[in-house]
GROMACS .gro file of C-alpha atoms in nm:
model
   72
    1UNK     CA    1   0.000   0.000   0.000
    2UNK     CA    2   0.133   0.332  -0.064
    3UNK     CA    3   0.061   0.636   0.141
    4UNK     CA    4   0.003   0.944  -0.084
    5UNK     CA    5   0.011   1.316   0.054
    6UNK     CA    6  -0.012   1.634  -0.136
    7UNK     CA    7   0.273   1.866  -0.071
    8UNK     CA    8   0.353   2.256  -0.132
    9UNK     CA    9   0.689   2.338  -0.207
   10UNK     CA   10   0.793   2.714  -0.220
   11UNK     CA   11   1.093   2.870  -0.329
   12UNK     CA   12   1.342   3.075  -0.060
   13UNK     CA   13   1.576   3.315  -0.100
   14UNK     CA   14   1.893   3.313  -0.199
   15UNK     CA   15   1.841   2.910  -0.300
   16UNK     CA   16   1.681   2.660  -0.208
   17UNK     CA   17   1.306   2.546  -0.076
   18UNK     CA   18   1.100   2.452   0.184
   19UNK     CA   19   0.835   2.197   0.166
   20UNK     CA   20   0.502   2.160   0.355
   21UNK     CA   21   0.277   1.863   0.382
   22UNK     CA   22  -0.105   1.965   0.458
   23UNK     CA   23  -0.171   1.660   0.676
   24UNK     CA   24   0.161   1.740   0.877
   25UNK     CA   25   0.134   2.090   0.949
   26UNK     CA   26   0.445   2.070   1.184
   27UNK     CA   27   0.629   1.972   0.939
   28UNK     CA   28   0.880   2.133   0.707
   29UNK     CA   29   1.161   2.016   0.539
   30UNK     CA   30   1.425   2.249   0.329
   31UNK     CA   31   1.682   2.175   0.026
   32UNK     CA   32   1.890   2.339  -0.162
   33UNK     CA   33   1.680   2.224  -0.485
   34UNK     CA   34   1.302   2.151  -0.460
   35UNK     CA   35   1.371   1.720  -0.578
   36UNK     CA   36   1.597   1.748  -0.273
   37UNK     CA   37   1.336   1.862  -0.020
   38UNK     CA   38   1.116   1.569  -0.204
   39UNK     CA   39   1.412   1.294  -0.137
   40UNK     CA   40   1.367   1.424   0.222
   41UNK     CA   41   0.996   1.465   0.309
   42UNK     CA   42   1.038   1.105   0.157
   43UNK     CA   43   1.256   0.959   0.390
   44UNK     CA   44   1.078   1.170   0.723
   45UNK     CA   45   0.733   1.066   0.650
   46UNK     CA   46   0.820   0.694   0.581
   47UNK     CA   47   1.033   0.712   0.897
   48UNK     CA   48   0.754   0.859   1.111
   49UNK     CA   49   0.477   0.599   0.953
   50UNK     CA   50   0.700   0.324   0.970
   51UNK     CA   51   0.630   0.196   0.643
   52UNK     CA   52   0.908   0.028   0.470
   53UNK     CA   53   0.895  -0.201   0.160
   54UNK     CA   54   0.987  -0.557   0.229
   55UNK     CA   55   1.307  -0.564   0.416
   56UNK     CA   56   1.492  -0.256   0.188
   57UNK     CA   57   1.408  -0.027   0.468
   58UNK     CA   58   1.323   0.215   0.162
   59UNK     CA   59   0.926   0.408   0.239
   60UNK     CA   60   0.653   0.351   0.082
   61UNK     CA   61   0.529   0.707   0.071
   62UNK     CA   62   0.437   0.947  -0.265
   63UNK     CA   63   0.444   1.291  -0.232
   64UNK     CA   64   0.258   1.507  -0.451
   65UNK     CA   65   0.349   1.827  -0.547
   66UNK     CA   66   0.040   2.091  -0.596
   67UNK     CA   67   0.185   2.205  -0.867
   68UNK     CA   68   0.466   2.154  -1.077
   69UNK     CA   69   0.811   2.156  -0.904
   70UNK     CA   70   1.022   2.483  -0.957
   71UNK     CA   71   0.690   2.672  -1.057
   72UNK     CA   72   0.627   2.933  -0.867
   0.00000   0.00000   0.00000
């Protein structure tokens, strides 16, 4: 089963971005480009649910941006 979750991901100044999850308001994670911040919201939400496929310790969690990633 996969766990999917919409996501916001806004640009910050000078690089980088910060990504919000609606369902985890306390949440935010930052990188310096927006697939980073992705990569990471990956790994925290799949860490917090405790979801991992078979043995590979790798989450089972999609994150879906909004809108398009970079667009602001």
């Amino acid at each position: 089963m996969v766990n999917r979750y919409f996501v916001n991901i806004e640009p910050i100044e000078p690089s980088g971005g910060v990504l919000t999850i609606d369902v985890l308001p306390r949440l935010l994670i930052f990188g310096e480009t927006p697939e980073e911040a992705l990569r990471r919201a990956r790994e925290a939400v799949g860490f917090q649910l405790g979801d991992a496929i078979r043995g590979t310790g790798r989450p089972i969690v999609e994150l879906v941006p909004r809108e398009p990633v970079g667009v602001r």
